[in-house]
Short mmCIF file of C-alpha atoms in Angstrom, two decimals:
data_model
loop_
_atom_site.label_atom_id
_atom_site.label_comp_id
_atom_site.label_asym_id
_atom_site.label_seq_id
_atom_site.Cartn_x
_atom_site.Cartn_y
_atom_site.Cartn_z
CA UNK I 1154 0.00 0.00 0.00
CA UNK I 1155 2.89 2.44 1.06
CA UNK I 1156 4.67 2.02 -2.20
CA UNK I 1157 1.05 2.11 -4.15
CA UNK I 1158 0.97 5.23 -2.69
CA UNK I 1159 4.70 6.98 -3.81
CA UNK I 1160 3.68 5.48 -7.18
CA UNK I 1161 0.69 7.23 -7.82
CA UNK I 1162 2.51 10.39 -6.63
CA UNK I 1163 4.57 9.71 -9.10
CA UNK I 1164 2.38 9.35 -12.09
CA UNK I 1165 0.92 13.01 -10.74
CA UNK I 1166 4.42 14.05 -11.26
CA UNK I 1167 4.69 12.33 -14.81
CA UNK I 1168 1.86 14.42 -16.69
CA UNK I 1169 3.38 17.26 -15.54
CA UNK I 1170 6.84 17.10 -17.07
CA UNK I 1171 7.32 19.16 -20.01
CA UNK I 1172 9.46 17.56 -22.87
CA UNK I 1173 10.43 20.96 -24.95
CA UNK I 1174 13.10 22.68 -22.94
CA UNK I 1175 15.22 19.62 -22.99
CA UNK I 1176 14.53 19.68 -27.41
CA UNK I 1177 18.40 21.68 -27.06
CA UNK I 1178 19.82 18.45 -25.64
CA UNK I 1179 18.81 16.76 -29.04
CA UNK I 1180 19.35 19.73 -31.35
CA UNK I 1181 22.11 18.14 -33.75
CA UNK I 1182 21.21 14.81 -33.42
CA UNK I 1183 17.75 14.71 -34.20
CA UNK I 1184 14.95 13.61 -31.84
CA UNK I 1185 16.11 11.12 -28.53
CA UNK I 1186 15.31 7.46 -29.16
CA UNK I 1187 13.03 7.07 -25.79
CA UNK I 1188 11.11 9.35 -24.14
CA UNK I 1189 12.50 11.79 -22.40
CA UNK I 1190 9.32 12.44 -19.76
CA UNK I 1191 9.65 8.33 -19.12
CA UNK I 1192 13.62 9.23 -18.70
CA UNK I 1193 13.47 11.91 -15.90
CA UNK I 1194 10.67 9.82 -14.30
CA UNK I 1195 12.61 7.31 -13.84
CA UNK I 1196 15.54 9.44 -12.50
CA UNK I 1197 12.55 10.61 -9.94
CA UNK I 1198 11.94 6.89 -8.80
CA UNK I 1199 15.24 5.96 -8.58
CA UNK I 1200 15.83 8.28 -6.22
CA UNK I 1201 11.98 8.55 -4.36
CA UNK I 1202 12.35 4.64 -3.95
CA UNK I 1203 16.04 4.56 -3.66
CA UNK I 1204 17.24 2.10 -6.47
CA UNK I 1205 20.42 0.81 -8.19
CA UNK I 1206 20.04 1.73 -11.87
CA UNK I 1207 20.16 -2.08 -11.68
CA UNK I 1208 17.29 -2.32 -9.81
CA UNK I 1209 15.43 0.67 -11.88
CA UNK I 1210 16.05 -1.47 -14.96
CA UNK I 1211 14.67 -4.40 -13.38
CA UNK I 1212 11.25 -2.26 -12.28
CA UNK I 1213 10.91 -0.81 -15.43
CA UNK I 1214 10.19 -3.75 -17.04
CA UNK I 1215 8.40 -6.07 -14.48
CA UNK I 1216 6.91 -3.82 -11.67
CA UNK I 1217 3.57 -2.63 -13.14
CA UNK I 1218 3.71 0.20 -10.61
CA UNK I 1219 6.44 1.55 -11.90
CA UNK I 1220 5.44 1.44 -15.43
CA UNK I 1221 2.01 3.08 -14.77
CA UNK I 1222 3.54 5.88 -13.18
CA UNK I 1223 5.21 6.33 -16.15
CA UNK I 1224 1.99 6.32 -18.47
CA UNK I 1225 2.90 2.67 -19.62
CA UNK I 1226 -0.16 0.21 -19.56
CA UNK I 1227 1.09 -2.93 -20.87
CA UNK I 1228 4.11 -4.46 -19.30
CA UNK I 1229 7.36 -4.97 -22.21
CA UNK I 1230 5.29 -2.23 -24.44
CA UNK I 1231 8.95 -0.17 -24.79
CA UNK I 1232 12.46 -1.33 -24.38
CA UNK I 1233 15.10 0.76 -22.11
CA UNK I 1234 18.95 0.00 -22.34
CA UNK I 1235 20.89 1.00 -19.54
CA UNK I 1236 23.22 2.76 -22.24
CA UNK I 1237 19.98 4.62 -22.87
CA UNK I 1238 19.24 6.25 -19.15
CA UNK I 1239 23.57 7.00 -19.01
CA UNK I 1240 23.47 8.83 -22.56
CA UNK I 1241 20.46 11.19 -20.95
CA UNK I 1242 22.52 11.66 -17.91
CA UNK I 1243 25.89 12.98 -20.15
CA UNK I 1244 23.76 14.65 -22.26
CA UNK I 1245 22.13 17.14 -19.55
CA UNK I 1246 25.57 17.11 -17.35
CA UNK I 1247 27.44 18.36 -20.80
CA UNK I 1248 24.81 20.94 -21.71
CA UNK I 1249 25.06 22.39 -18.20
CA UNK I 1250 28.79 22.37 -18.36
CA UNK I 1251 28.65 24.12 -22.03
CA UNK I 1252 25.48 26.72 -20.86
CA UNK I 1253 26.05 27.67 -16.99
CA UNK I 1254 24.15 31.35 -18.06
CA UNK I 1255 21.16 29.39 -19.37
CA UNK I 1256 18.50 27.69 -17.00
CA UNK I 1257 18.90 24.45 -15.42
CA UNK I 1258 16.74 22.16 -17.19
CA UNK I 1259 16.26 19.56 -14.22
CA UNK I 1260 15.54 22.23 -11.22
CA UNK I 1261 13.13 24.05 -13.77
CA UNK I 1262 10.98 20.81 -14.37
CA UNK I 1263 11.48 20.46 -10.28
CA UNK I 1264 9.71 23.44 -9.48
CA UNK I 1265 7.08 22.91 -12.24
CA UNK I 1266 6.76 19.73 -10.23
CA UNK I 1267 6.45 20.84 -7.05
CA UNK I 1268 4.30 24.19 -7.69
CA UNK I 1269 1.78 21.64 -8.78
CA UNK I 1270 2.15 19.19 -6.13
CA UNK I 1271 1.58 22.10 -3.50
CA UNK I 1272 -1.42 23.55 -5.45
CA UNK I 1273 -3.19 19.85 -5.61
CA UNK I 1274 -2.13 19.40 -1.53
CA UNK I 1275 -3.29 22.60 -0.64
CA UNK I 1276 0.19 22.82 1.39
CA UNK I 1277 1.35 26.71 1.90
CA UNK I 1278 4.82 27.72 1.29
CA UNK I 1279 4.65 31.01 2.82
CA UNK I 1280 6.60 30.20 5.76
CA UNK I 1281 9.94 28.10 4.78
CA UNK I 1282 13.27 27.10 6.11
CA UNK I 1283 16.99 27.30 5.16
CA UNK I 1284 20.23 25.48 6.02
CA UNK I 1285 23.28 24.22 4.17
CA UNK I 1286 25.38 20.99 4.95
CA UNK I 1287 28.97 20.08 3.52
CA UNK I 1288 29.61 16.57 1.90
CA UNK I 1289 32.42 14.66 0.85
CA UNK I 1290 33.29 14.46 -2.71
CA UNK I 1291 34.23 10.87 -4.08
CA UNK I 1292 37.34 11.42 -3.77
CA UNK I 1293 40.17 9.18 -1.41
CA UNK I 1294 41.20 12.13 1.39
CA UNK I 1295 44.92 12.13 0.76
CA UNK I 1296 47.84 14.46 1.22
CA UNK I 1297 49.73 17.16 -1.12
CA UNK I 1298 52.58 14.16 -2.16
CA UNK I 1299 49.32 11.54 -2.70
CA UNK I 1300 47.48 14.30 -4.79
CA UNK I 1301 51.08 15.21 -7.17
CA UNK I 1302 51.24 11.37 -7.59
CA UNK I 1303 47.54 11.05 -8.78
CA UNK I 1304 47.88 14.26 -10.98
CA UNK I 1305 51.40 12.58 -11.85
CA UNK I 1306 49.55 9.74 -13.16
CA UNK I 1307 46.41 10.83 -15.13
CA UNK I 1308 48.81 13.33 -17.44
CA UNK I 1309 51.27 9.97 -18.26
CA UNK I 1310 47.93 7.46 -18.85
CA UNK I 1311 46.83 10.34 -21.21
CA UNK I 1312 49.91 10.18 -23.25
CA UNK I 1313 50.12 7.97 -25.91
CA UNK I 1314 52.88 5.98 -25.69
CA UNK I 1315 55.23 6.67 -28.60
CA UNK I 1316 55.46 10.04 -27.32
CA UNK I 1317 56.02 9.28 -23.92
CA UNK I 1318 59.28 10.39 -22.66
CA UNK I 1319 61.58 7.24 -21.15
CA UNK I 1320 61.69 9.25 -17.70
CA UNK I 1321 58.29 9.59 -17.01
CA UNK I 1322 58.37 5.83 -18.35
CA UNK I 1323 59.52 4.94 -14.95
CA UNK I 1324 55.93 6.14 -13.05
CA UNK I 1325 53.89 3.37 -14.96
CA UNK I 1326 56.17 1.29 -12.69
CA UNK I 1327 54.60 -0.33 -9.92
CA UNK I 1328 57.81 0.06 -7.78
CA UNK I 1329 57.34 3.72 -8.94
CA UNK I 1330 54.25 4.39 -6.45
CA UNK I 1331 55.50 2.07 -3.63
CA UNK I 1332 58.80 3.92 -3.27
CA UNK I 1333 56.78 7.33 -3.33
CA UNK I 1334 53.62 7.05 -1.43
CA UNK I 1335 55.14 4.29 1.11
CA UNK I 1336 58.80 4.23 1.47
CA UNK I 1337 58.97 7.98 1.73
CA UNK I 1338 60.37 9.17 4.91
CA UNK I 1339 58.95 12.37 6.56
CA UNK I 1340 62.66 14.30 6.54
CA UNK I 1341 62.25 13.30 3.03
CA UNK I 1342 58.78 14.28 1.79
CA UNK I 1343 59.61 17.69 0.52
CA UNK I 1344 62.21 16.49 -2.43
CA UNK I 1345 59.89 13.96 -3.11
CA UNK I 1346 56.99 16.79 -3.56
CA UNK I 1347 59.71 18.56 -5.69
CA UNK I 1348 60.83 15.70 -7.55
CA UNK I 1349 57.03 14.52 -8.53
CA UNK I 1350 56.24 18.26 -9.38
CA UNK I 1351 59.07 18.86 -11.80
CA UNK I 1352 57.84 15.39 -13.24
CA UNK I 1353 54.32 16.67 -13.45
CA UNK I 1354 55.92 19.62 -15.47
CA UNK I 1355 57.57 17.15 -18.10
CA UNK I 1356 54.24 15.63 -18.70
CA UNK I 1357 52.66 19.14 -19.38
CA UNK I 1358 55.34 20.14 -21.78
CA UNK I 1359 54.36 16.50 -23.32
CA UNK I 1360 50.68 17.18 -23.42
CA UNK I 1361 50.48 20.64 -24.64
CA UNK I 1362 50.95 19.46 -28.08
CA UNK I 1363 48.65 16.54 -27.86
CA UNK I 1364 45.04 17.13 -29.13
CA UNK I 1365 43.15 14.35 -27.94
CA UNK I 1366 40.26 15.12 -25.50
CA UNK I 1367 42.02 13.05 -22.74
CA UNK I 1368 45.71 14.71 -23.28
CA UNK I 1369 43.19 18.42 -23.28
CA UNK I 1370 41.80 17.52 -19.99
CA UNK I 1371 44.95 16.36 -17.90
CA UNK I 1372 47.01 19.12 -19.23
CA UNK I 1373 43.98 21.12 -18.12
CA UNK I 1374 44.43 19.42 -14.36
CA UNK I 1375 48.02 19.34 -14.60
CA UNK I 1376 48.28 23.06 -15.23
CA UNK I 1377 46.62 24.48 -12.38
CA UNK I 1378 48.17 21.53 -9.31
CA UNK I 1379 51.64 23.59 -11.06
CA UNK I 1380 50.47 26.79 -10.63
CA UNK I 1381 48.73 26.20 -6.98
CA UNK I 1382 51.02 24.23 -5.98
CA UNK I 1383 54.42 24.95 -7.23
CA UNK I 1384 57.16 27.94 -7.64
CA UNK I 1385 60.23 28.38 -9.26
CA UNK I 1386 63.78 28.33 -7.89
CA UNK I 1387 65.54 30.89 -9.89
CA UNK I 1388 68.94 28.85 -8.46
CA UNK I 1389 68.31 25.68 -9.78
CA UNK I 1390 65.93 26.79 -12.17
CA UNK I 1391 63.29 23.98 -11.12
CA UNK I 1392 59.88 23.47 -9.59
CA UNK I 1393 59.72 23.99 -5.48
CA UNK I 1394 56.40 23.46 -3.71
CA UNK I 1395 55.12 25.91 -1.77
CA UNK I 1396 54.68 26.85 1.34
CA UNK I 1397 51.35 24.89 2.27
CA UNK I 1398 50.05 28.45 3.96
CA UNK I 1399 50.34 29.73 0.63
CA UNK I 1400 47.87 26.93 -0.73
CA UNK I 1401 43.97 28.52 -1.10
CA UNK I 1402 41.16 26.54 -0.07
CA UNK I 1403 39.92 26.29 -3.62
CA UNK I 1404 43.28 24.69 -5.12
CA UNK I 1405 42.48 21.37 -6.41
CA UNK I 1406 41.88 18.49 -4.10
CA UNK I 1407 41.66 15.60 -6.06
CA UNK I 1408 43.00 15.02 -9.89
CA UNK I 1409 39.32 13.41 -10.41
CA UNK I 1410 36.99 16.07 -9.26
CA UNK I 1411 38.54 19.40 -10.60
CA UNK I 1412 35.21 21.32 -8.47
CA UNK I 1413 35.94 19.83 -4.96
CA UNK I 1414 37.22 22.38 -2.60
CA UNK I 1415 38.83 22.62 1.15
CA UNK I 1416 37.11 24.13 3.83
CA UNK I 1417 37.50 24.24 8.15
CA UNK I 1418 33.97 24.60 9.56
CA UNK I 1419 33.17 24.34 13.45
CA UNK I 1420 36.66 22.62 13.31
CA UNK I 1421 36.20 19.89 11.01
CA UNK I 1422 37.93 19.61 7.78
CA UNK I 1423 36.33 18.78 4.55
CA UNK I 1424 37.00 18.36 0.85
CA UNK I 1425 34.06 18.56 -1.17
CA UNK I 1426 30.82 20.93 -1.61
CA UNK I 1427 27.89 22.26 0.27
CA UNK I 1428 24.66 21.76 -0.51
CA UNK I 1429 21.84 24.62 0.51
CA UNK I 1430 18.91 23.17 1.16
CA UNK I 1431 15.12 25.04 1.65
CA UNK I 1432 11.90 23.82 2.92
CA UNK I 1433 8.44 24.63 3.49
CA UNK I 1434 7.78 25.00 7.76
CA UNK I 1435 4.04 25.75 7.80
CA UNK I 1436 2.60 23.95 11.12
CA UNK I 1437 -0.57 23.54 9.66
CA UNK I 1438 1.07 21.51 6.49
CA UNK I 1439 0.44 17.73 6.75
CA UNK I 1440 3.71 16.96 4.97
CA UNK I 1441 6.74 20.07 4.00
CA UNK I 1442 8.37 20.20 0.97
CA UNK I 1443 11.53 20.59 -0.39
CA UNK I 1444 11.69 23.75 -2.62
CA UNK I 1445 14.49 24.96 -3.60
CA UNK I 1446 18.48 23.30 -3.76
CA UNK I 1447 21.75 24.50 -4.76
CA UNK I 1448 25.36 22.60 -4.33
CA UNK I 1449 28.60 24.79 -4.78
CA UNK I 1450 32.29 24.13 -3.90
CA UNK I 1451 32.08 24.39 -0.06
CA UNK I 1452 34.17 27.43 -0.05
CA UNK I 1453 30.78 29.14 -0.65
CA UNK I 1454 29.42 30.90 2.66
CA UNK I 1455 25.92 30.59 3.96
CA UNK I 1456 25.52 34.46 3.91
CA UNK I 1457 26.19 34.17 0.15
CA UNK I 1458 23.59 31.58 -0.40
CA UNK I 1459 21.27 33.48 1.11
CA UNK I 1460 21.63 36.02 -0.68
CA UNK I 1461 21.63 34.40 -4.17
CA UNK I 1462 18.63 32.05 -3.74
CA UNK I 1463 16.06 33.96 -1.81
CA UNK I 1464 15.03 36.18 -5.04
CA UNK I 1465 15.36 32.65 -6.47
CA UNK I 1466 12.39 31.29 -3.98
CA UNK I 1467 10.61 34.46 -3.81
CA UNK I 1468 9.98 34.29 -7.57
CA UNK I 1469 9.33 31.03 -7.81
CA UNK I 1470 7.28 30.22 -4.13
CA UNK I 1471 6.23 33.56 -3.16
CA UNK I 1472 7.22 33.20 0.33
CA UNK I 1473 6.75 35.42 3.09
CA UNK I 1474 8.78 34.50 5.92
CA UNK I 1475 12.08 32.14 6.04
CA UNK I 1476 13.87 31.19 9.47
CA UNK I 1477 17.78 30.50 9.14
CA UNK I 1478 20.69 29.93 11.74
CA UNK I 1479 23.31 32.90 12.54
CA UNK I 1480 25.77 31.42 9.27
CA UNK I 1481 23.25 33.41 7.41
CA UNK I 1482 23.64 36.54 9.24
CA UNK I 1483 24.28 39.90 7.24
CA UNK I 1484 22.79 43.45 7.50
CA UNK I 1485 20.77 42.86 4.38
CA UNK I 1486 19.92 39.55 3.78
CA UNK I 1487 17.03 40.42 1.50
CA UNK I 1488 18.31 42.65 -0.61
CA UNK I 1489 16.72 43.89 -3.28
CA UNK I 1490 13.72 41.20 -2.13
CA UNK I 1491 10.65 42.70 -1.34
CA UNK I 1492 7.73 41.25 0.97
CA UNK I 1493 10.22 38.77 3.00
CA UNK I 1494 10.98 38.36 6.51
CA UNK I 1495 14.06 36.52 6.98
CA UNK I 1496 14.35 35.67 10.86
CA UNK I 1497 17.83 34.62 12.71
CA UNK I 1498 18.01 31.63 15.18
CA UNK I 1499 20.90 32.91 16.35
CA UNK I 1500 24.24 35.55 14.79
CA UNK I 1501 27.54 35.24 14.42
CA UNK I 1502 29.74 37.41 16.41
CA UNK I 1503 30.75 38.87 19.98
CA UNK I 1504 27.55 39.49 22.36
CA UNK I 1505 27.32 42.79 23.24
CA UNK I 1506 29.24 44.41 25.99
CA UNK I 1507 26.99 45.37 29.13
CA UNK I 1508 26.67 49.04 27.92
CA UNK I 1509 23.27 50.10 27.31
CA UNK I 1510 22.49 48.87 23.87
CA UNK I 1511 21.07 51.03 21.05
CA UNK I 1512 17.60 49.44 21.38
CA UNK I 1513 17.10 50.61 24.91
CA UNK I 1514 16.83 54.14 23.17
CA UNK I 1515 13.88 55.14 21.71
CA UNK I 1516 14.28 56.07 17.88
CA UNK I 1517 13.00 57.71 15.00
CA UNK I 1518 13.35 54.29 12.70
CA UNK I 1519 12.97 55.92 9.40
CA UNK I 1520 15.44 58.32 10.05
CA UNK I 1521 17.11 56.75 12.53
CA UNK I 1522 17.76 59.31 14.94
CA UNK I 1523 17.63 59.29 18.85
CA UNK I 1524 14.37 60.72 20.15
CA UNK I 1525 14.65 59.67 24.00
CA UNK I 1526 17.48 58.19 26.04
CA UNK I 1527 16.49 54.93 28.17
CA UNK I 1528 15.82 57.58 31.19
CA UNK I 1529 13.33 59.51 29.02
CA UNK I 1530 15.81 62.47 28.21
CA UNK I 1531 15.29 63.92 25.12
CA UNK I 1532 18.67 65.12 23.72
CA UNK I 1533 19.53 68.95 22.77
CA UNK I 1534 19.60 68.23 19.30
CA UNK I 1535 20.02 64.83 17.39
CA UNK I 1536 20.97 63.77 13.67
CA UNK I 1537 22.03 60.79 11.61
CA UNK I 1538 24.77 61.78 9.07
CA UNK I 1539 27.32 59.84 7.26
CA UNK I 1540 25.49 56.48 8.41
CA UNK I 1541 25.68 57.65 12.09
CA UNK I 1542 23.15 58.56 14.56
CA UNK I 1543 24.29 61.50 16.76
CA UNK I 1544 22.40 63.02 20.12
CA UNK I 1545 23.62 65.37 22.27
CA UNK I 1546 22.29 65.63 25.59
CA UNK I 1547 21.78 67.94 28.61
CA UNK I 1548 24.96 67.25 30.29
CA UNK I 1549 24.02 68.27 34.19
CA UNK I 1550 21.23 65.40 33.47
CA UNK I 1551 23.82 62.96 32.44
CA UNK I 1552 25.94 63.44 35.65
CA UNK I 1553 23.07 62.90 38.02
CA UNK I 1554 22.01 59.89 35.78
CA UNK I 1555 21.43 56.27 37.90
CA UNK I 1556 22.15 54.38 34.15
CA UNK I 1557 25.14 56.71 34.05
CA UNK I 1558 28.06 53.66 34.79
CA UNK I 1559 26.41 51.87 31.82
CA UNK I 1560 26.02 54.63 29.18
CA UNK I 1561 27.77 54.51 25.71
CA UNK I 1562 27.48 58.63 25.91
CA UNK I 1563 30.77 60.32 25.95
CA UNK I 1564 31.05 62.75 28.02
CA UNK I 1565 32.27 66.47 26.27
CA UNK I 1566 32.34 70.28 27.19
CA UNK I 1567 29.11 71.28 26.75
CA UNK I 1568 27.44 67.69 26.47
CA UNK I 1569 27.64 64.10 27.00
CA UNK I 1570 27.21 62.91 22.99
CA UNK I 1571 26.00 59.35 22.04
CA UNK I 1572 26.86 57.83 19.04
CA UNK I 1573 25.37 54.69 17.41
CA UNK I 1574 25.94 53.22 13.29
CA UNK I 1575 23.25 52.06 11.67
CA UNK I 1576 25.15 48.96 11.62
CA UNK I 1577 24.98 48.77 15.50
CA UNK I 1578 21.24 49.65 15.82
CA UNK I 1579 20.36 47.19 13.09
CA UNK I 1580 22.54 44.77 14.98
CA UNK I 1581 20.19 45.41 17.98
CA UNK I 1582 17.57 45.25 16.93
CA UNK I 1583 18.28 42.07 15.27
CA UNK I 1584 19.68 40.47 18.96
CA UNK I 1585 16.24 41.66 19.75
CA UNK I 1586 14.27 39.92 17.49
CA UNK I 1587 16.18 37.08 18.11
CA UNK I 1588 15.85 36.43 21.57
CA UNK I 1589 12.21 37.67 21.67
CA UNK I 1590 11.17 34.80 19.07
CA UNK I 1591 13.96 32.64 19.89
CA UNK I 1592 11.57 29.42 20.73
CA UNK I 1593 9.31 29.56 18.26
CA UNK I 1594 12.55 30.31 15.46
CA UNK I 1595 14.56 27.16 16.99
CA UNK I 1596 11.65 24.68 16.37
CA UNK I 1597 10.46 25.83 12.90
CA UNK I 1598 13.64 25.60 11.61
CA UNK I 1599 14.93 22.54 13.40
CA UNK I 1600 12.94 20.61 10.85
CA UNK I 1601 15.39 21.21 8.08
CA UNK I 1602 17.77 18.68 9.47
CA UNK I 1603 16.24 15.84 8.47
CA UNK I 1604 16.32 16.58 4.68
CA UNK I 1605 20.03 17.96 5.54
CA UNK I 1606 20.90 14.77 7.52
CA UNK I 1607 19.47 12.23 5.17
#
């Protein structure tokens, strides 16, 4: 009954792709050889149901639920390939690759998807929830002299072997990676570093006049581990590594995954990508979905997600409010965005000190200037110029103050002058917010760890 159920979700799902955006996958080749609404379907259910693409294959064509939620009604009636479903795959991962300006073809027919489901479910998406979460790339986690080997490697396997020269011979060696990755001593690893990098620099001087797509793409890798990773010794006129302090966090990390990137968050290290994940957090929804995703080299900061996707999710959800940790924190999270709240769990930073803080005085918000002190003094004169809110006030009142010891006014000649940025008053009044709707923040957006965790 349960997985009756996901399948008839599915076949909602299946009337509602539309075919035509992906016609540019197909453009010089003609029109695809299986349907391509049956083909993203199926990507759905692999995932929904959580198959091999062995075990897809196998559903396709003996599961009857499977096949009617794919608008099939006799069982056999088409034939699928598993070359078929990998073609579709390379096709849509090369057009991205080739067209990163143009729209994503799979998260467009995702929120087609889910705009419907919502509408049919009645569930709201006004209210919605925000967190990112770093993941490992498939790579093996290895050191600097593990990663110059690997590049070592792929640029020699991609030249052919009548050009290869009889030193970098020696690598294809299976002595060659013992006595470099195993026998290396630690008093010894730098040479070695130097020795493989200078070898890495051979096998670009090979490549560079090699036109095959495989010699184009390791010179491609090859290049940039030598300029990340490598200087030169104007005494010996050779390749030195660097100084690993001088290595960025978005040099490359593996020779098989050119995007993953190395980042230290809440003191765990990572090389990979983050994924930014957002959720509808309505109470009175009987289920929440997922509406908008993004994945980026996880050198990418939450405050910059935030500030990319929500005029993303305000176009395409129309949402109203959406609760995030204190990563997201900024001074302007919504930018440009009209007709959001966005509301802090938490922000990064020092607490305030225990001077009076800006909200304790009573302000003209628009204009932001200082109307009453937290005594009820109303300053001599008070103005906000140059993004700073200025009052001067009475100082004989000041003197005989009982807040006095825990003032931010500044004593002077004539007056004791506070002086608050906007920065600090928006700051306050954010702590404000905070704390006031602290409970209520925490367990809306505590949902968003199960998509995030799963």
């Amino acid at each position: 009954m349960k997985n009756h159920g996901r399948q008839s979700i599915m076949s909602m799902f299946f009337c509602k792709i539309d075919e035509k955006p992906f016609a540019v996958l197909y453009s010089d080749a003609g029109r695809p050889n299986f349907p391509v609404n049956i083909l993203l379907s199926l990507e759905f259910i692999k995932q929904f149901l959580n198959f091999s693409d062995d075990e897809l294959i196998d559903n396709f064509y003996f599961n009857y639920l499977v096949n009617y939620a794919v608008g099939i009604r006799v069982l056999g009636e088409l034939n699928l390939a598993e070359r078929t479903i990998y073609e579709f795959r390379d096709r849509i991962y090369k057009y991205t690759l080739a067209h990163p300006d143009e729209d994503d073809l799979i998260f467009d027919q995702f929120i087609k998807l889910i705009k419907g489901f919502a509408d049919t479910t009645g569930i709201s998406m006004k209210e919605q929830r925000m967190d990112s979460t770093m993941f490992m790339s498939n790579i093996k986690k290895a050191g600097r002299l593990s990663l110059a080997f690997d590049v070592l490697i792929k640029a020699v396997k991609s030249i052919p072997e009548g050009s290869l020269p009889k030193q970098l011979e020696e690598t294809l060696k299976p002595d060659f990676k013992t006595n470099i990755l195993f026998k290396t001593k630690a008093s010894e690893t730098e040479s070695t570093l130097d020795h493989i990098l200078n070898l890495c620099q051979e096998a670009k001087n090979t490549l560079e006049n090699i036109s095959t797509p495989q010699a184009e793409e390791a010179f491609r890798i090859v290049s940039r581990f030598i300029n990340e990773q490598a200087e030169l010794d104007k005494n010996t006129n050779k390749l030195k590594a660097r100084n690993s302090k001088d290595i960025t966090a978005s040099s490359l990390q593996s020779a098989y995954d050119e995007d993953a990137t190395f980042r230290n968050k809440n003191g765990k290290s990572q090389s990979g990508y983050v994924a930014n994940i957002t959720e509808t957090c309505d109470k009175s929804n009987p289920v929440q979905l997922i509406t908008d995703y993004a994945v980026a080299p996880n050198t990418k900061s939450d405050v910059d997600f935030i500030k990319e996707r929500l005029p993303v999710i305000k176009e395409n959800t129309n949402c109203e409010k959406v609760i995030v940790d204190g990563g997201y924190y900024c001074e302007n999270p919504t930018g440009d965005v009209k007709d959001v709240e966005v509301n802090f769990t938490d922000m990064t930073g020092r607490c305030p000190s225990d001077k009076i803080p800006a909200t304790d005085f009573e302000f003209d918000e628009k204009n932001e200037i200082i109307i009453t002190c937290p005594n009820g003094i109303k300053p001599l004169h008070a103005g906000n110029k140059n993004g700073q809110s200025v009052a001067h006030f009475p100082k004989d009142a000041c003197e005989h103050c009982e807040l006095r010891d825990r003032c931010p006014a500044k004593q002077q000649k004539k007056s004791c002058v506070v002086r608050f940025s906007s920065k600090t008053i928006n700051t306050a009044i954010q702590r404000n917010k905070i704390n006031a709707n602290r409970k209520e923040n925490v367990s809306s957006r505590a949902g968003i760890e199960g998509p995030i965790l799963r």
